[in-house]
C-alpha cells in the first residue's frame, strides 16, 4: 500500500460551520440562535466569547473562497444558519438566503464543490422548547425543503444534521453545549427528535432536489476501547459508550431500530415514549453517503456500582453527564500524545472506524463514506508576520491521511476528506481559545494567514501523500 495514492476523484476539502465563522449576528435580519443565547449565560463559554463577529466570514466570504481556491481545495463543507434564513421562526428572509446563494455561486466559479450542512447546532431560539419539542423536527423539514428549492439547482451534496450526539446528549444532558441542560431524559428526547428531523429532512429534500442529488448525515464517532481488555467490567463500559455515542445513531439510520442493549441501558429515560408509529421508518430512509467526524478514541473503565459521576463545575457552571444511562463509565488516559483539547491522538482509530462502518453499516447499504471533519487544536505560536509553523498539526493530518489510505486499501469505500477547519474559529464552549484552523485568524485584525498545515494540505492535493 505504501506507494498507492488516494483513488482517482478523491475529494479534498475543508469544513466550517455558520455560527463558528460568520459573525454579522444581527445583519440580514438574523435572529438569535440558541448559541447566541447560551453565550450570554455567565460561565457558559470561555472568556465570555460569543459569535457576534467571529471570523467575519459573512463580510469576507469572497476573500475566503479565493483562499480555498489558492489552496487547491476541491470541496467546501459549510452550514446554513437557520435563524439567518428564517429569523424568529417566522417568514423566510430573502436577504439571508441570498448570502448562501452568493456563497454557492462563488464556490462554483472557483471550481469548488459546495457541501451544505443544514443543521450545525444554531437552532432558532424562537422555537419553543428546542429539540424537546417534537414539532421542531417538522420545522426542520420545512426549512430543509426551502433550502433545497433555493439551492438545489447548484448544490449536489446535502447533509441534514451535524453530530446529533452533540446537539442532544452533550447539550441537553451534558450541559456543555446550548441550551446547557443537565437532564438525561431530555438528552434522550432531543436525540430522538433530531433523528426524526433527519428522516423528515431527507424526505423534504428529496421532494425538491434533482434525482441525482446526494443526501446524507454527519455523525461523530468515538472509537471506544476497554482500558483493560481482559476486564469484563471495562468491556461492558466500552460496549455502553459505543452504544450511546455510535450505535444509538447508526442503528436507527441503517437498520431502522434502536439497538436493544442501548434501549436496556437507557431504560426509564423515556425513549419508548418518544417513539411514535412510523418514526423509525422515517429515520431509516435510504441515504446516499455517511459523513464521518473523527477526532479521537477513548479508553474506558468503571464499575456499575460506582455512584453516578458527580456533576462537575466548569467555568463556574454546573455540568451534567452526556453518557446517559451509563454515568458510571470513566474515561482514562492511555498516555498517548494529546491535542490542545486534551484529546488523545489516535490515527489508527480512524482506520478501525472506517473499516467497521463499511463492514457493518455503509457497505451493506452500498453507500460511500466521507470524512466530513478531522483535525486538531494545537497551541499555535505565530511569528511576527502571523505565520504559524504548525508541524504538530501537519503530523496529525499526515497520520490521519495515512489511516484513511489504509482503510481504503482494506476495502472501505471512502471518497473524500474535509479538514476541520479552514479557519481558526469559535470553538463552542471554548470560544476563541482553541484554534483548529489550517489558516490563522488574527482576531484583532481578522487577517487570514495560511499555516504550514494549509501548505501541506495543498501539496497533498496537488502531488499526493507519497510513501
Ligand atoms: C465537532 C464540531 C465542529 C468543531 C469540531 C472541533 O464536534 O462539529 O463544529 O467544533 O468538533
Short mmCIF file of C-alpha atoms and ligand atoms in Angstrom, two decimals:
data_model
loop_
_atom_site.label_atom_id
_atom_site.label_comp_id
_atom_site.label_asym_id
_atom_site.label_seq_id
_atom_site.Cartn_x
_atom_site.Cartn_y
_atom_site.Cartn_z
CA UNK A 1 0.00 0.00 0.00
CA UNK A 2 2.86 2.39 0.66
CA UNK A 3 3.08 3.61 -2.91
CA UNK A 4 -0.64 3.73 -3.60
CA UNK A 5 -2.13 7.18 -3.75
CA UNK A 6 -5.67 8.17 -2.98
CA UNK A 7 -8.23 6.94 -5.50
CA UNK A 8 -8.92 8.97 -8.62
CA UNK A 9 -11.51 11.64 -7.88
CA UNK A 10 -10.92 11.57 -4.11
CA UNK A 11 -12.33 14.82 -2.78
CA UNK A 12 -10.23 17.15 -0.64
CA UNK A 13 -11.93 19.94 1.19
CA UNK A 14 -12.28 21.93 4.34
CA UNK A 15 -15.22 22.35 6.68
CA UNK A 16 -16.69 25.18 8.73
CA UNK A 17 -19.99 25.97 10.43
CA UNK A 18 -22.08 29.14 10.26
CA UNK A 19 -22.08 30.10 13.92
CA UNK A 20 -18.37 29.48 14.24
CA UNK A 21 -17.25 31.80 11.44
CA UNK A 22 -19.95 34.11 10.10
CA UNK A 23 -20.39 36.84 12.71
CA UNK A 24 -22.80 39.53 11.44
CA UNK A 25 -25.09 38.20 14.12
CA UNK A 26 -27.66 40.95 13.64
CA UNK A 27 -27.42 41.51 9.90
CA UNK A 28 -29.72 40.30 7.14
CA UNK A 29 -32.48 40.21 9.76
CA UNK A 30 -30.84 37.23 11.51
CA UNK A 31 -32.39 36.43 14.88
CA UNK A 32 -30.83 34.70 17.88
CA UNK A 33 -29.93 31.06 17.80
CA UNK A 34 -29.73 29.01 20.98
CA UNK A 35 -25.97 29.59 20.84
CA UNK A 36 -26.35 33.39 20.87
CA UNK A 37 -28.47 32.98 23.98
CA UNK A 38 -26.11 30.46 25.57
CA UNK A 39 -23.12 32.78 25.04
CA UNK A 40 -24.84 35.28 27.32
CA UNK A 41 -25.01 32.80 30.21
CA UNK A 42 -22.19 33.63 32.61
CA UNK A 43 -19.56 30.93 32.51
CA UNK A 44 -21.08 29.05 29.57
CA UNK A 45 -18.33 29.97 27.13
CA UNK A 46 -14.66 30.52 27.95
CA UNK A 47 -13.73 34.19 28.33
CA UNK A 48 -17.35 35.19 27.72
CA UNK A 49 -16.74 34.87 23.96
CA UNK A 50 -19.64 34.98 21.51
CA UNK A 51 -20.44 34.78 17.81
CA UNK A 52 -21.11 38.47 17.19
CA UNK A 53 -18.09 38.94 14.90
CA UNK A 54 -16.40 35.51 14.83
CA UNK A 55 -14.22 35.44 11.67
CA UNK A 56 -16.47 38.00 9.97
CA UNK A 57 -16.90 35.49 7.17
CA UNK A 58 -20.29 36.98 6.33
CA UNK A 59 -18.47 40.07 5.03
CA UNK A 60 -15.27 38.38 3.87
CA UNK A 61 -16.80 35.43 2.06
CA UNK A 62 -15.29 36.17 -1.39
CA UNK A 63 -11.83 36.50 0.18
CA UNK A 64 -12.29 33.17 1.99
CA UNK A 65 -13.40 31.39 -1.16
CA UNK A 66 -10.41 32.84 -3.02
CA UNK A 67 -8.18 31.46 -0.27
CA UNK A 68 -9.67 27.98 -0.64
CA UNK A 69 -9.08 28.18 -4.36
CA UNK A 70 -5.49 29.24 -3.83
CA UNK A 71 -5.01 26.22 -1.55
CA UNK A 72 -6.40 23.98 -4.29
CA UNK A 73 -9.38 22.63 -2.36
CA UNK A 74 -11.96 20.76 -4.45
CA UNK A 75 -14.81 20.99 -1.98
CA UNK A 76 -16.09 23.09 0.89
CA UNK A 77 -18.49 21.99 3.61
CA UNK A 78 -20.33 24.87 5.23
CA UNK A 79 -23.51 25.14 7.21
CA UNK A 80 -26.54 27.35 6.78
CA UNK A 81 -27.63 29.45 9.72
CA UNK A 82 -31.31 28.57 10.16
CA UNK A 83 -32.05 31.81 12.08
CA UNK A 84 -30.47 33.80 9.25
CA UNK A 85 -32.69 32.31 6.59
CA UNK A 86 -35.80 32.03 8.77
CA UNK A 87 -35.44 34.65 11.51
CA UNK A 88 -37.60 34.22 14.58
CA UNK A 89 -39.02 31.01 13.15
CA UNK A 90 -41.34 33.21 11.07
CA UNK A 91 -41.08 34.23 7.40
CA UNK A 92 -38.08 33.20 5.32
CA UNK A 93 -35.63 36.04 4.68
CA UNK A 94 -34.61 36.60 1.08
CA UNK A 95 -31.60 38.58 2.27
CA UNK A 96 -30.47 35.72 4.49
CA UNK A 97 -30.96 33.15 1.74
CA UNK A 98 -29.12 35.39 -0.71
CA UNK A 99 -25.92 35.13 1.32
CA UNK A 100 -25.82 31.36 0.80
CA UNK A 101 -26.81 31.70 -2.82
CA UNK A 102 -23.88 34.06 -3.38
CA UNK A 103 -21.55 31.74 -1.47
CA UNK A 104 -22.58 28.80 -3.67
CA UNK A 105 -22.07 30.84 -6.85
CA UNK A 106 -18.66 31.99 -5.65
CA UNK A 107 -17.61 28.41 -4.89
CA UNK A 108 -18.78 27.10 -8.24
CA UNK A 109 -17.00 29.95 -10.02
CA UNK A 110 -13.80 28.71 -8.33
CA UNK A 111 -14.45 25.03 -9.13
CA UNK A 112 -15.12 24.16 -5.52
CA UNK A 113 -17.98 21.73 -4.80
CA UNK A 114 -20.40 23.12 -2.22
CA UNK A 115 -21.43 20.68 0.53
CA UNK A 116 -24.27 22.07 2.59
CA UNK A 117 -24.95 21.15 6.20
CA UNK A 118 -28.42 22.25 7.19
CA UNK A 119 -28.10 21.99 10.94
CA UNK A 120 -24.82 22.64 12.74
CA UNK A 121 -26.35 23.43 16.13
CA UNK A 122 -27.61 27.01 15.73
CA UNK A 123 -31.31 26.36 16.28
CA UNK A 124 -33.51 29.49 16.12
CA UNK A 125 -34.03 30.49 19.76
CA UNK A 126 -37.62 31.38 18.91
CA UNK A 127 -38.63 27.72 18.51
CA UNK A 128 -40.34 26.83 21.78
CA UNK A 129 -38.52 24.13 23.79
CA UNK A 130 -35.94 23.50 21.09
CA UNK A 131 -35.33 19.82 20.42
CA UNK A 132 -37.53 18.76 23.30
CA UNK A 133 -40.41 19.79 21.07
CA UNK A 134 -41.31 17.10 18.54
CA UNK A 135 -42.63 19.78 16.21
CA UNK A 136 -39.09 21.15 15.82
CA UNK A 137 -38.41 18.14 13.57
CA UNK A 138 -41.26 19.24 11.28
CA UNK A 139 -39.99 22.83 11.29
CA UNK A 140 -36.59 21.48 10.28
CA UNK A 141 -38.17 19.68 7.34
CA UNK A 142 -39.84 22.91 6.17
CA UNK A 143 -36.54 24.73 6.39
CA UNK A 144 -34.73 21.89 4.58
CA UNK A 145 -37.28 21.90 1.78
CA UNK A 146 -36.99 25.64 1.29
CA UNK A 147 -33.21 25.49 1.13
CA UNK A 148 -33.46 22.61 -1.33
CA UNK A 149 -35.73 24.73 -3.51
CA UNK A 150 -33.39 27.70 -3.31
CA UNK A 151 -30.04 25.98 -3.83
CA UNK A 152 -30.84 22.56 -5.28
CA UNK A 153 -30.10 23.70 -8.83
CA UNK A 154 -26.46 24.26 -7.81
CA UNK A 155 -25.76 22.17 -4.71
CA UNK A 156 -25.47 18.42 -5.22
CA UNK A 157 -24.43 17.34 -1.69
CA UNK A 158 -26.65 17.82 1.34
CA UNK A 159 -26.03 16.92 4.97
CA UNK A 160 -29.12 17.08 7.16
CA UNK A 161 -27.52 17.21 10.62
CA UNK A 162 -24.08 17.61 12.05
CA UNK A 163 -23.29 15.37 15.03
CA UNK A 164 -26.70 14.82 16.62
CA UNK A 165 -24.94 13.26 19.65
CA UNK A 166 -23.57 16.72 20.46
CA UNK A 167 -26.81 18.59 19.89
CA UNK A 168 -28.71 16.12 22.08
CA UNK A 169 -26.72 14.31 24.76
CA UNK A 170 -23.92 16.87 25.13
CA UNK A 171 -26.39 19.78 25.05
CA UNK A 172 -29.43 18.55 26.98
CA UNK A 173 -27.76 16.07 29.37
CA UNK A 174 -24.11 17.15 29.48
CA UNK A 175 -24.94 20.84 29.76
CA UNK A 176 -21.77 21.73 27.89
CA UNK A 177 -23.45 23.00 24.74
CA UNK A 178 -26.55 25.10 24.14
CA UNK A 179 -29.09 25.09 25.65
CA UNK A 180 -26.99 23.83 28.58
CA UNK A 181 -29.48 21.49 30.24
CA UNK A 182 -28.41 18.65 32.51
CA UNK A 183 -31.21 16.08 32.25
CA UNK A 184 -30.56 12.56 30.98
CA UNK A 185 -34.16 12.08 29.83
CA UNK A 186 -34.08 15.38 27.96
CA UNK A 187 -30.94 14.16 26.20
CA UNK A 188 -32.76 11.05 25.01
CA UNK A 189 -35.81 13.02 23.90
CA UNK A 190 -33.72 15.56 21.98
CA UNK A 191 -31.77 12.75 20.31
CA UNK A 192 -34.92 11.03 19.06
CA UNK A 193 -36.35 14.30 17.75
CA UNK A 194 -33.09 15.09 15.97
CA UNK A 195 -33.13 11.68 14.30
CA UNK A 196 -36.75 12.28 13.33
CA UNK A 197 -35.75 15.67 11.89
CA UNK A 198 -33.12 13.89 9.83
CA UNK A 199 -35.67 11.46 8.40
CA UNK A 200 -38.25 14.14 7.68
CA UNK A 201 -35.47 16.28 6.22
CA UNK A 202 -34.39 13.52 3.83
CA UNK A 203 -37.95 13.23 2.51
CA UNK A 204 -38.33 17.01 2.27
CA UNK A 205 -35.07 17.39 0.37
CA UNK A 206 -35.84 14.53 -2.00
CA UNK A 207 -39.21 16.08 -2.80
CA UNK A 208 -37.49 19.12 -4.32
CA UNK A 209 -33.96 18.10 -5.32
CA UNK A 210 -32.97 16.63 -8.67
CA UNK A 211 -32.82 12.82 -8.65
CA UNK A 212 -29.01 12.78 -8.76
CA UNK A 213 -28.60 14.93 -5.62
CA UNK A 214 -26.80 13.20 -2.73
CA UNK A 215 -28.32 13.41 0.73
CA UNK A 216 -26.61 12.19 3.89
CA UNK A 217 -25.94 12.86 7.54
CA UNK A 218 -22.78 13.55 9.53
CA UNK A 219 -22.22 11.65 12.77
CA UNK A 220 -19.39 11.98 15.26
CA UNK A 221 -17.85 8.71 16.36
CA UNK A 222 -15.99 7.62 19.41
CA UNK A 223 -13.74 4.58 18.93
CA UNK A 224 -14.01 3.11 22.39
CA UNK A 225 -11.70 0.52 23.91
CA UNK A 226 -11.83 -1.16 27.29
CA UNK A 227 -8.95 0.20 29.39
CA UNK A 228 -8.17 -3.39 30.33
CA UNK A 229 -9.40 -5.72 27.57
CA UNK A 230 -9.30 -8.66 29.97
CA UNK A 231 -11.69 -6.96 32.41
CA UNK A 232 -15.39 -7.81 31.85
CA UNK A 233 -16.32 -4.50 33.54
CA UNK A 234 -14.14 -2.48 31.20
CA UNK A 235 -15.52 -4.36 28.22
CA UNK A 236 -19.04 -3.60 29.43
CA UNK A 237 -18.09 0.07 29.83
CA UNK A 238 -16.81 0.11 26.23
CA UNK A 239 -19.98 -1.56 24.95
CA UNK A 240 -22.06 1.05 26.72
CA UNK A 241 -20.22 4.10 25.37
CA UNK A 242 -20.11 2.60 21.90
CA UNK A 243 -23.87 2.20 22.28
CA UNK A 244 -24.71 5.75 23.37
CA UNK A 245 -22.15 7.51 21.18
CA UNK A 246 -22.25 5.50 17.98
CA UNK A 247 -24.91 2.79 17.65
CA UNK A 248 -27.69 4.95 19.10
CA UNK A 249 -27.47 6.82 15.78
CA UNK A 250 -26.19 4.31 13.22
CA UNK A 251 -28.67 1.57 14.06
CA UNK A 252 -31.90 3.53 13.58
CA UNK A 253 -30.50 5.16 10.45
CA UNK A 254 -29.22 1.98 8.79
CA UNK A 255 -31.30 -0.74 10.46
CA UNK A 256 -34.50 1.04 11.40
CA UNK A 257 -34.26 0.17 15.12
CA UNK A 258 -32.55 1.40 18.25
CA UNK A 259 -30.11 -1.26 19.50
CA UNK A 260 -31.76 -3.47 22.12
CA UNK A 261 -28.82 -3.29 24.51
CA UNK A 262 -28.84 0.51 24.38
CA UNK A 263 -32.59 0.56 24.99
CA UNK A 264 -31.92 -1.54 28.09
CA UNK A 265 -29.07 0.73 29.22
CA UNK A 266 -31.38 3.73 28.89
CA UNK A 267 -34.41 2.07 30.47
CA UNK A 268 -36.54 4.53 32.42
CA UNK A 269 -35.33 7.58 30.50
CA UNK A 270 -38.41 7.73 28.29
CA UNK A 271 -37.09 6.76 24.87
CA UNK A 272 -40.03 4.41 24.19
CA UNK A 273 -42.48 7.21 24.98
CA UNK A 274 -40.93 9.46 22.33
CA UNK A 275 -41.19 6.92 19.52
CA UNK A 276 -44.40 7.18 17.52
CA UNK A 277 -45.54 4.73 14.85
CA UNK A 278 -43.68 5.41 11.62
CA UNK A 279 -40.78 7.26 13.22
CA UNK A 280 -38.21 4.55 12.61
CA UNK A 281 -39.32 4.10 9.02
CA UNK A 282 -38.65 7.80 8.50
CA UNK A 283 -35.32 7.77 10.33
CA UNK A 284 -34.11 4.85 8.22
CA UNK A 285 -34.90 6.40 4.85
CA UNK A 286 -32.08 5.41 2.47
CA UNK A 287 -29.26 7.95 2.32
CA UNK A 288 -26.55 8.42 -0.30
CA UNK A 289 -23.47 8.75 1.91
CA UNK A 290 -22.42 8.83 5.54
CA UNK A 291 -20.37 11.77 6.81
CA UNK A 292 -17.85 10.73 9.45
CA UNK A 293 -16.40 13.12 12.01
CA UNK A 294 -13.47 11.66 13.87
CA UNK A 295 -11.11 13.35 16.28
CA UNK A 296 -10.08 10.78 18.85
CA UNK A 297 -10.80 7.47 20.50
CA UNK A 298 -11.16 6.68 24.20
CA UNK A 299 -10.35 4.04 26.75
CA UNK A 300 -12.96 3.42 29.43
CA UNK A 301 -13.31 1.74 32.78
CA UNK A 302 -15.52 1.85 35.88
CA UNK A 303 -17.81 -0.41 37.83
CA UNK A 304 -21.58 -0.26 37.57
CA UNK A 305 -21.89 0.11 41.35
CA UNK A 306 -19.99 3.38 41.26
CA UNK A 307 -22.20 6.29 42.14
CA UNK A 308 -23.00 8.40 39.08
CA UNK A 309 -20.17 10.81 38.41
CA UNK A 310 -20.78 13.97 40.41
CA UNK A 311 -21.83 16.98 38.39
CA UNK A 312 -18.71 18.86 37.52
CA UNK A 313 -18.14 22.55 37.68
CA UNK A 314 -16.72 24.15 34.55
CA UNK A 315 -16.19 27.89 34.26
CA UNK A 316 -18.23 28.15 37.45
CA UNK A 317 -21.20 26.41 35.78
CA UNK A 318 -22.71 23.10 36.59
CA UNK A 319 -22.15 20.33 34.09
CA UNK A 320 -24.11 17.15 33.68
CA UNK A 321 -23.04 13.85 32.16
CA UNK A 322 -23.68 13.20 28.48
CA UNK A 323 -23.27 9.41 28.86
CA UNK A 324 -26.89 8.90 29.74
CA UNK A 325 -27.73 5.66 31.47
CA UNK A 326 -24.03 4.84 31.80
CA UNK A 327 -22.84 7.67 34.01
CA UNK A 328 -20.57 5.32 35.94
CA UNK A 329 -18.25 4.87 32.97
CA UNK A 330 -14.97 6.72 33.33
CA UNK A 331 -12.57 7.78 30.63
CA UNK A 332 -8.92 7.04 31.28
CA UNK A 333 -5.70 8.19 29.72
CA UNK A 334 -3.61 5.75 27.73
CA UNK A 335 -0.63 8.04 27.80
CA UNK A 336 -0.96 8.89 24.11
CA UNK A 337 0.05 12.35 22.88
CA UNK A 338 -2.79 14.86 23.13
CA UNK A 339 -4.00 17.91 21.26
CA UNK A 340 -4.74 21.28 22.87
CA UNK A 341 -8.26 19.93 23.56
CA UNK A 342 -6.63 17.15 25.63
CA UNK A 343 -7.98 14.68 23.08
CA UNK A 344 -5.78 11.65 22.55
CA UNK A 345 -4.16 11.42 19.13
CA UNK A 346 -5.03 8.00 17.77
CA UNK A 347 -4.98 7.88 13.96
CA UNK A 348 -5.43 4.12 13.87
CA UNK A 349 -8.83 4.67 15.48
CA UNK A 350 -9.89 6.35 12.22
CA UNK A 351 -8.79 3.33 10.18
CA UNK A 352 -10.66 0.98 12.51
CA UNK A 353 -13.74 3.18 12.45
CA UNK A 354 -13.89 3.42 8.66
CA UNK A 355 -13.42 -0.33 8.27
CA UNK A 356 -16.09 -1.06 10.85
CA UNK A 357 -18.60 1.37 9.36
CA UNK A 358 -18.01 -0.06 5.91
CA UNK A 359 -18.43 -3.63 7.11
CA UNK A 360 -21.38 -3.16 9.44
CA UNK A 361 -23.37 -0.26 8.00
CA UNK A 362 -22.43 1.55 4.82
CA UNK A 363 -21.01 -1.35 2.80
CA UNK A 364 -24.24 -3.39 3.16
CA UNK A 365 -26.22 -0.23 2.27
CA UNK A 366 -23.98 0.23 -0.78
CA UNK A 367 -23.05 3.81 0.08
CA UNK A 368 -19.72 5.61 0.46
CA UNK A 369 -18.12 7.28 3.44
CA UNK A 370 -16.78 10.81 3.52
CA UNK A 371 -14.71 12.19 6.35
CA UNK A 372 -16.61 15.40 6.93
CA UNK A 373 -14.40 16.52 9.84
CA UNK A 374 -10.97 15.66 11.19
CA UNK A 375 -8.30 17.96 12.51
CA UNK A 376 -6.82 19.25 15.73
CA UNK A 377 -6.44 22.22 18.01
CA UNK A 378 -2.83 23.00 18.80
CA UNK A 379 -1.20 25.74 20.83
CA UNK A 380 -0.20 27.76 17.77
CA UNK A 381 2.55 30.34 18.07
CA UNK A 382 2.62 32.87 15.23
CA UNK A 383 5.81 34.61 14.13
CA UNK A 384 5.89 38.37 13.64
CA UNK A 385 4.18 38.01 10.26
CA UNK A 386 1.37 35.92 11.70
CA UNK A 387 2.70 32.71 10.15
CA UNK A 388 2.35 29.53 12.20
CA UNK A 389 4.76 26.69 11.54
CA UNK A 390 2.35 24.13 12.94
CA UNK A 391 4.33 20.95 12.42
CA UNK A 392 2.27 19.22 15.13
CA UNK A 393 -0.87 19.73 13.04
CA UNK A 394 0.97 18.69 9.87
CA UNK A 395 1.95 15.44 11.59
CA UNK A 396 -1.58 14.88 12.88
CA UNK A 397 -3.03 15.37 9.39
CA UNK A 398 -0.43 13.20 7.69
CA UNK A 399 -1.03 10.34 10.12
CA UNK A 400 -4.79 10.56 9.66
CA UNK A 401 -4.45 10.70 5.85
CA UNK A 402 -2.33 7.53 6.05
CA UNK A 403 -5.00 5.91 8.20
CA UNK A 404 -7.65 6.75 5.59
CA UNK A 405 -5.47 5.36 2.84
CA UNK A 406 -5.02 2.15 4.76
CA UNK A 407 -8.75 1.81 5.35
CA UNK A 408 -9.30 2.23 1.61
CA UNK A 409 -6.67 -0.43 0.91
CA UNK A 410 -8.60 -2.74 3.24
CA UNK A 411 -11.76 -2.18 1.24
CA UNK A 412 -13.53 0.74 2.91
CA UNK A 413 -15.27 2.92 0.33
CA UNK A 414 -14.02 6.34 1.44
CA UNK A 415 -14.38 9.06 -1.16
CA UNK A 416 -13.30 12.31 0.43
CA UNK A 417 -11.82 14.17 3.36
CA UNK A 418 -12.70 17.59 4.77
CA UNK A 419 -10.24 19.06 7.24
CA UNK A 420 -11.65 20.80 10.29
CA UNK A 421 -11.21 23.62 9.87
CA UNK A 422 -10.43 26.13 7.16
CA UNK A 423 -10.10 28.95 9.70
CA UNK A 424 -9.46 29.32 13.39
CA UNK A 425 -12.94 29.95 14.73
CA UNK A 426 -15.41 29.98 17.62
CA UNK A 427 -14.86 26.59 19.23
CA UNK A 428 -18.19 26.38 21.08
CA UNK A 429 -17.74 26.25 24.87
CA UNK A 430 -14.06 27.07 24.35
CA UNK A 431 -14.75 30.28 22.46
CA UNK A 432 -11.72 31.55 20.55
CA UNK A 433 -9.28 29.91 22.95
CA UNK A 434 -8.82 26.77 20.84
CA UNK A 435 -7.54 27.04 17.30
CA UNK A 436 -8.39 24.33 14.76
CA UNK A 437 -7.70 26.27 11.55
CA UNK A 438 -5.20 25.47 8.83
CA UNK A 439 -5.43 29.23 8.31
CA UNK A 440 -4.69 31.52 11.24
CA UNK A 441 -7.17 34.26 12.05
CA UNK A 442 -5.87 37.27 13.93
CA UNK A 443 -8.95 38.19 15.95
CA UNK A 444 -7.84 41.83 16.24
CA UNK A 445 -7.38 42.50 12.55
CA UNK A 446 -9.31 39.48 11.20
CA UNK A 447 -6.40 38.88 8.86
CA UNK A 448 -6.07 35.35 7.49
CA UNK A 449 -2.63 33.72 7.23
CA UNK A 450 -2.28 30.15 5.94
CA UNK A 451 -0.31 27.97 8.34
CA UNK A 452 2.25 25.32 7.36
CA UNK A 453 -0.62 22.79 7.59
CA UNK A 454 -2.51 24.63 4.83
CA UNK A 455 0.55 24.40 2.58
CA UNK A 456 0.88 20.73 3.47
CA UNK A 457 -2.74 20.02 2.54
CA UNK A 458 -2.25 21.88 -0.75
CA UNK A 459 0.74 19.77 -1.62
CA UNK A 460 -1.10 16.54 -0.79
CA UNK A 461 -3.92 17.64 -3.09
CA UNK A 462 -1.62 18.51 -5.96
CA UNK A 463 1.13 15.91 -5.56
CA UNK A 464 -0.26 13.19 -3.32
CA UNK A 465 0.93 11.96 0.02
CA UNK A 466 3.96 9.99 -1.08
CA UNK A 467 5.06 6.85 0.67
C1 LIG B 1 -17.01 18.97 16.14
C2 LIG B 1 -17.92 20.06 15.61
C3 LIG B 1 -17.20 21.21 14.99
C4 LIG B 1 -15.93 21.56 15.73
C5 LIG B 1 -15.10 20.35 15.99
C6 LIG B 1 -13.80 20.62 16.70
O1 LIG B 1 -17.65 18.28 17.16
O2 LIG B 1 -18.79 19.52 14.65
O3 LIG B 1 -18.09 22.28 14.89
O4 LIG B 1 -16.21 22.29 16.84
O5 LIG B 1 -15.83 19.41 16.73
#
